[in-house]
Amino acid sequence: MIAARVWKFGDNINTDLILPGPYLYRSPEEQARAVFEANRPGWVDQVKKGDAIVAGFNFGMGSSRPAARSLKNCGVGFLVAETINGLFFRNSVNFGLLALECPGVAAAFEEGDKALLSLSEWTLKNPRNGLVLAVSPVAAELLAIMQGGGIYPLMEEKGLIAPRS
Amino acid sequence: MGMTMTEKILARAGGKKRVSPGEIAVVEVETAVLIDLSFLPEGWREVLKVYDPEKVVIVFDHLVPAASVQAASCHKTGREFARKFGISRLHDVGLDQGISHAVVAERGYALPGTVLVNSDSHTCAAGAFNCAARGVGAPDLLWAITTGTAWFRVGETIRYDFTGSFSPGVTAKDLFLAIAGTYGAHVNQNIEYGGPGLKALSIDARRTLATMGAEFSAEFTIFEADEILIEYVRARNEKPFEPVSPDLDASYKERRAIDLGAILPLVALPDAVVNQSVPVSAVAGTRIDQAFIGSCANGTLEDLEIAARVVKGKKVARGTRFIVTPSTQAIYRAALKAGHVETLLEAGALVTPATCGACVGGHMGVLGPGEVCITASTRNFKGRMGDPSAKIFMASPATVAASAIAGKIAAAEEVFA
Ligand code: SF4
């Protein structure tokens, strides 16, 4: 069971909001400082390590940029949305951000709620209103990469890429 | 139950009889495309083996020529990687460079019936060629070039059947905006385009529509193969290929009929692409600081031709900047020979070398605080082209060119009447 404080976002949160274009060539640390600066300035100072994002439809729509890495680097423990853009989902797997789809999640949570996630039962519970939602299971191979720190360690292990010097 | 085109290609590339929605398909990648952003130091790693250098393509496009030391370093890393592994299909700054998706098209790199990956989100552009093409991000691209494989979640498919043909002055961007305005996002779904109206859509028009599939949040965006398409690819790539057609009893989530003759010029309101479409008349008269035509979706020869037609003999309004970026240097040369570049320059447009440039707020057309832009590119997200307080409307090249002349959002109708 993973417990987290909820930050609430709407539909169609795009990659350019998460990782603004002017930061594409900057360091991951600087990128993490810029998350949501256009739509929610100051949020990066409020979010705490392990917090959860609960969002609506089509989360992460847009670019292939490593926006999932920025969310991870600014402390997000997991992300649950009604639906997640397929490319953002891939990057979440590959950068090790726990990203899950869960129909009904947007209506079931408010900002500041506590969320209890169980990956053995694939449920998400809101203790405030007692709602228990079914989380769409992620294929075991993908979940293993997502929770194992992403694809880079796996590629190193397989001798495909050199370890970071 | 039969299979859709996406399912057929994934099954074939995965060595399986069939794949169905809900599955994870592991497939062989026929073509893997790297761009300059693939070589950003934090995403790129020293590659120890390349599965097959013949399957790799490298194109520099986001900031070309390099607009910063960081961009120059990405290009340098890419060149060294190409040299080390003997990758011959390197499209370096110069003669055969362009935006990766446009280079893939004009070189015939996307083979019908195969799988193509590129780290960039608009890779679905190659779906115009009956190719299962998808943007996978920098890490999965490393995986693809080292293992020769990729995985995909198999989604359900929405089928669009076209009939008729466009009215004069209406183009594929308007068609996209019509679908985006009516049906919104297609998250986790594949899109299939076909029907009797397909023959009225040029390859450039299909490329625009396929490219915009990323804005639907679609998984794959695939066009049926017809003679026009097969001829186009055969003229550019000597490798044999086998296109796919959907099975007659393919299972679709939904089938939607679209009469191309009923499509009107549209504009997307700022800050998001889908569910934002309004008729040009609804925003006509909105003052603009900048008009932009370019990107992987709208820097085709047809786009430049239509822009030239709209501005011929006129002048860009004082106080408005009109920036035109051909998608590739080859398109630039063709537009030059056809006289379009001269017409655009005479009108007061800036014609830049091929690059993503203003589309991604990179260089050559970045917006300042509070500015208003109308763009024929792929995205109008908040902050996309520069300062987050800038407002970005999105429309077809014809509407953008007419707006540049008027200095405010305007329809191109008179030109085509
Ligand atoms: S032109 Fe724009 S949308 Fe296309 S690849 Fe470049 S940045 Fe992306």
mmCIF file of C-alpha atoms in Angstrom, chain A residues 6-160:
data_model
loop_
_atom_site.group_PDB
_atom_site.id
_atom_site.type_symbol
_atom_site.label_atom_id
_atom_site.label_comp_id
_atom_site.label_asym_id
_atom_site.label_seq_id
_atom_site.Cartn_x
_atom_site.Cartn_y
_atom_site.Cartn_z
ATOM 1 C CA VAL A 6 -3.087 14.441 -3.724
ATOM 2 C CA TRP A 7 -2.506 17.369 -6.083
ATOM 3 C CA LYS A 8 -5.388 17.774 -8.483
ATOM 4 C CA PHE A 9 -5.055 18.654 -12.190
ATOM 5 C CA GLY A 10 -7.597 18.842 -15.009
ATOM 6 C CA ASP A 11 -7.878 17.335 -18.492
ATOM 7 C CA ASN A 12 -5.320 17.560 -21.309
ATOM 8 C CA ILE A 13 -2.320 18.538 -19.162
ATOM 9 C CA ASN A 14 0.306 18.741 -21.901
ATOM 10 C CA THR A 15 4.052 18.127 -21.965
ATOM 11 C CA ASP A 16 4.832 21.776 -22.687
ATOM 12 C CA LEU A 17 3.287 22.695 -19.329
ATOM 13 C CA ILE A 18 5.328 20.014 -17.569
ATOM 14 C CA LEU A 19 8.585 20.733 -19.392
ATOM 15 C CA PRO A 20 8.461 24.137 -21.119
ATOM 16 C CA GLY A 21 10.310 24.382 -24.456
ATOM 17 C CA PRO A 22 12.877 26.972 -23.332
ATOM 18 C CA TYR A 23 14.176 24.380 -20.829
ATOM 19 C CA LEU A 24 14.672 21.540 -23.335
ATOM 20 C CA TYR A 25 18.431 21.996 -23.443
ATOM 21 C CA ARG A 26 18.866 22.658 -19.706
ATOM 22 C CA SER A 27 19.851 20.208 -16.958
ATOM 23 C CA PRO A 28 17.230 17.852 -15.471
ATOM 24 C CA GLU A 29 17.471 19.830 -12.207
ATOM 25 C CA GLU A 30 16.612 23.107 -13.940
ATOM 26 C CA GLN A 31 13.847 21.356 -15.889
ATOM 27 C CA ALA A 32 12.316 20.044 -12.664
ATOM 28 C CA ARG A 33 12.205 23.607 -11.298
ATOM 29 C CA ALA A 34 10.126 24.727 -14.304
ATOM 30 C CA VAL A 35 7.291 22.189 -13.992
ATOM 31 C CA PHE A 36 3.859 23.860 -14.413
ATOM 32 C CA GLU A 37 5.380 27.349 -14.310
ATOM 33 C CA ALA A 38 2.846 28.525 -16.931
ATOM 34 C CA ASN A 39 -0.311 27.063 -15.371
ATOM 35 C CA ARG A 40 0.572 26.732 -11.685
ATOM 36 C CA PRO A 41 3.540 28.904 -10.745
ATOM 37 C CA GLY A 42 5.068 28.063 -7.376
ATOM 38 C CA TRP A 43 3.811 24.459 -7.342
ATOM 39 C CA VAL A 44 7.329 23.006 -7.431
ATOM 40 C CA ASP A 45 7.993 24.634 -4.053
ATOM 41 C CA GLN A 46 4.864 23.115 -2.521
ATOM 42 C CA VAL A 47 5.028 19.524 -3.791
ATOM 43 C CA LYS A 48 6.708 17.118 -1.371
ATOM 44 C CA LYS A 49 8.530 13.887 -2.113
ATOM 45 C CA GLY A 50 6.065 11.044 -2.556
ATOM 46 C CA ASP A 51 3.012 13.218 -3.325
ATOM 47 C CA ALA A 52 0.549 12.026 -5.973
ATOM 48 C CA ILE A 53 -0.923 13.779 -8.996
ATOM 49 C CA VAL A 54 -4.559 12.997 -9.781
ATOM 50 C CA ALA A 55 -5.671 14.247 -13.181
ATOM 51 C CA GLY A 56 -8.375 13.990 -15.828
ATOM 52 C CA PHE A 57 -8.309 12.767 -19.423
ATOM 53 C CA ASN A 58 -5.353 12.715 -21.810
ATOM 54 C CA PHE A 59 -2.603 13.468 -19.313
ATOM 55 C CA GLY A 60 0.797 14.155 -20.894
ATOM 56 C CA MET A 61 -0.481 14.784 -24.384
ATOM 57 C CA GLY A 62 2.067 16.338 -26.705
ATOM 58 C CA SER A 63 5.768 16.014 -27.153
ATOM 59 C CA SER A 64 8.296 13.207 -26.682
ATOM 60 C CA ARG A 65 10.382 15.367 -24.337
ATOM 61 C CA PRO A 66 11.341 13.719 -21.018
ATOM 62 C CA ALA A 67 8.476 15.360 -19.102
ATOM 63 C CA ALA A 68 7.930 12.217 -16.998
ATOM 64 C CA ARG A 69 11.498 12.573 -15.735
ATOM 65 C CA SER A 70 10.749 16.129 -14.582
ATOM 66 C CA LEU A 71 7.727 14.981 -12.548
ATOM 67 C CA LYS A 72 9.815 12.276 -10.966
ATOM 68 C CA ASN A 73 12.630 14.720 -10.231
ATOM 69 C CA CYS A 74 10.336 17.197 -8.539
ATOM 70 C CA GLY A 75 9.236 14.480 -6.150
ATOM 71 C CA VAL A 76 6.015 13.016 -7.568
ATOM 72 C CA GLY A 77 5.575 9.505 -6.155
ATOM 73 C CA PHE A 78 2.865 8.414 -8.557
ATOM 74 C CA LEU A 79 0.434 9.773 -11.096
ATOM 75 C CA VAL A 80 -3.132 8.561 -11.622
ATOM 76 C CA ALA A 81 -5.257 9.925 -14.473
ATOM 77 C CA GLU A 82 -8.458 9.001 -16.286
ATOM 78 C CA THR A 83 -6.358 8.401 -19.412
ATOM 79 C CA ILE A 84 -2.687 8.935 -20.200
ATOM 80 C CA ASN A 85 -1.159 9.791 -23.573
ATOM 81 C CA GLY A 86 0.651 6.719 -24.923
ATOM 82 C CA LEU A 87 3.976 8.459 -25.476
ATOM 83 C CA PHE A 88 3.933 9.995 -22.011
ATOM 84 C CA PHE A 89 3.172 6.531 -20.627
ATOM 85 C CA ARG A 90 6.207 5.066 -22.449
ATOM 86 C CA ASN A 91 8.425 7.777 -21.056
ATOM 87 C CA SER A 92 6.980 7.112 -17.598
ATOM 88 C CA VAL A 93 7.944 3.448 -17.928
ATOM 89 C CA ASN A 94 11.392 4.368 -19.202
ATOM 90 C CA PHE A 95 12.189 7.050 -16.634
ATOM 91 C CA GLY A 96 10.674 5.078 -13.763
ATOM 92 C CA LEU A 97 7.616 7.216 -12.956
ATOM 93 C CA LEU A 98 4.676 5.189 -11.655
ATOM 94 C CA ALA A 99 1.866 6.307 -14.010
ATOM 95 C CA LEU A 100 -1.553 4.649 -13.889
ATOM 96 C CA GLU A 101 -4.933 4.947 -15.551
ATOM 97 C CA CYS A 102 -8.032 4.786 -13.377
ATOM 98 C CA PRO A 103 -11.529 5.542 -14.682
ATOM 99 C CA GLY A 104 -13.462 7.800 -12.304
ATOM 100 C CA VAL A 105 -10.401 9.098 -10.464
ATOM 101 C CA ALA A 106 -10.942 12.779 -11.298
ATOM 102 C CA ALA A 107 -14.363 12.884 -9.644
ATOM 103 C CA ALA A 108 -13.324 10.793 -6.642
ATOM 104 C CA PHE A 109 -10.483 13.006 -5.383
ATOM 105 C CA GLU A 110 -10.040 16.596 -4.348
ATOM 106 C CA GLU A 111 -6.859 18.508 -3.794
ATOM 107 C CA GLY A 112 -5.304 17.650 -0.445
ATOM 108 C CA ASP A 113 -7.034 14.265 -0.152
ATOM 109 C CA LYS A 114 -5.040 11.234 0.832
ATOM 110 C CA ALA A 115 -4.765 8.458 -1.773
ATOM 111 C CA LEU A 116 -4.052 4.832 -0.889
ATOM 112 C CA LEU A 117 -2.687 2.828 -3.809
ATOM 113 C CA SER A 118 -2.476 -0.953 -3.817
ATOM 114 C CA LEU A 119 -0.591 -2.518 -6.717
ATOM 115 C CA SER A 120 -1.328 -6.036 -5.531
ATOM 116 C CA GLU A 121 -5.080 -5.405 -5.731
ATOM 117 C CA TRP A 122 -4.934 -2.661 -8.386
ATOM 118 C CA THR A 123 -7.088 -0.329 -6.327
ATOM 119 C CA LEU A 124 -6.995 3.301 -5.333
ATOM 120 C CA LYS A 125 -8.791 4.297 -2.169
ATOM 121 C CA ASN A 126 -9.910 7.697 -0.895
ATOM 122 C CA PRO A 127 -10.258 7.392 2.906
ATOM 123 C CA ARG A 128 -12.161 10.717 3.074
ATOM 124 C CA ASN A 129 -15.196 9.446 1.128
ATOM 125 C CA GLY A 130 -14.503 5.720 1.326
ATOM 126 C CA LEU A 131 -14.449 5.305 -2.490
ATOM 127 C CA VAL A 132 -12.370 2.424 -3.810
ATOM 128 C CA LEU A 133 -11.614 2.575 -7.535
ATOM 129 C CA ALA A 134 -10.212 -0.069 -9.870
ATOM 130 C CA VAL A 135 -6.851 0.918 -11.372
ATOM 131 C CA SER A 136 -6.138 -0.443 -14.876
ATOM 132 C CA PRO A 137 -3.385 -3.041 -14.403
ATOM 133 C CA VAL A 138 -0.047 -2.396 -16.125
ATOM 134 C CA ALA A 139 1.565 -5.389 -17.852
ATOM 135 C CA ALA A 140 4.019 -7.090 -15.493
ATOM 136 C CA GLU A 141 7.082 -6.506 -17.732
ATOM 137 C CA LEU A 142 6.342 -2.802 -17.979
ATOM 138 C CA LEU A 143 5.579 -2.416 -14.290
ATOM 139 C CA ALA A 144 8.904 -4.052 -13.465
ATOM 140 C CA ILE A 145 10.777 -1.457 -15.563
ATOM 141 C CA MET A 146 8.666 1.384 -14.171
ATOM 142 C CA GLN A 147 9.388 0.385 -10.601
ATOM 143 C CA GLY A 148 12.971 -0.671 -11.271
ATOM 144 C CA GLY A 149 14.202 2.827 -12.070
ATOM 145 C CA GLY A 150 13.413 2.843 -15.796
ATOM 146 C CA ILE A 151 14.980 1.367 -18.909
ATOM 147 C CA TYR A 152 18.514 2.707 -18.584
ATOM 148 C CA PRO A 153 19.626 0.265 -15.857
ATOM 149 C CA LEU A 154 18.173 -2.583 -17.925
ATOM 150 C CA MET A 155 20.055 -1.470 -21.041
ATOM 151 C CA GLU A 156 23.275 -1.250 -19.026
ATOM 152 C CA GLU A 157 22.728 -4.716 -17.612
ATOM 153 C CA LYS A 158 22.235 -6.118 -21.111
ATOM 154 C CA GLY A 159 25.438 -4.473 -22.338
ATOM 155 C CA LEU A 160 23.583 -2.281 -24.846
#
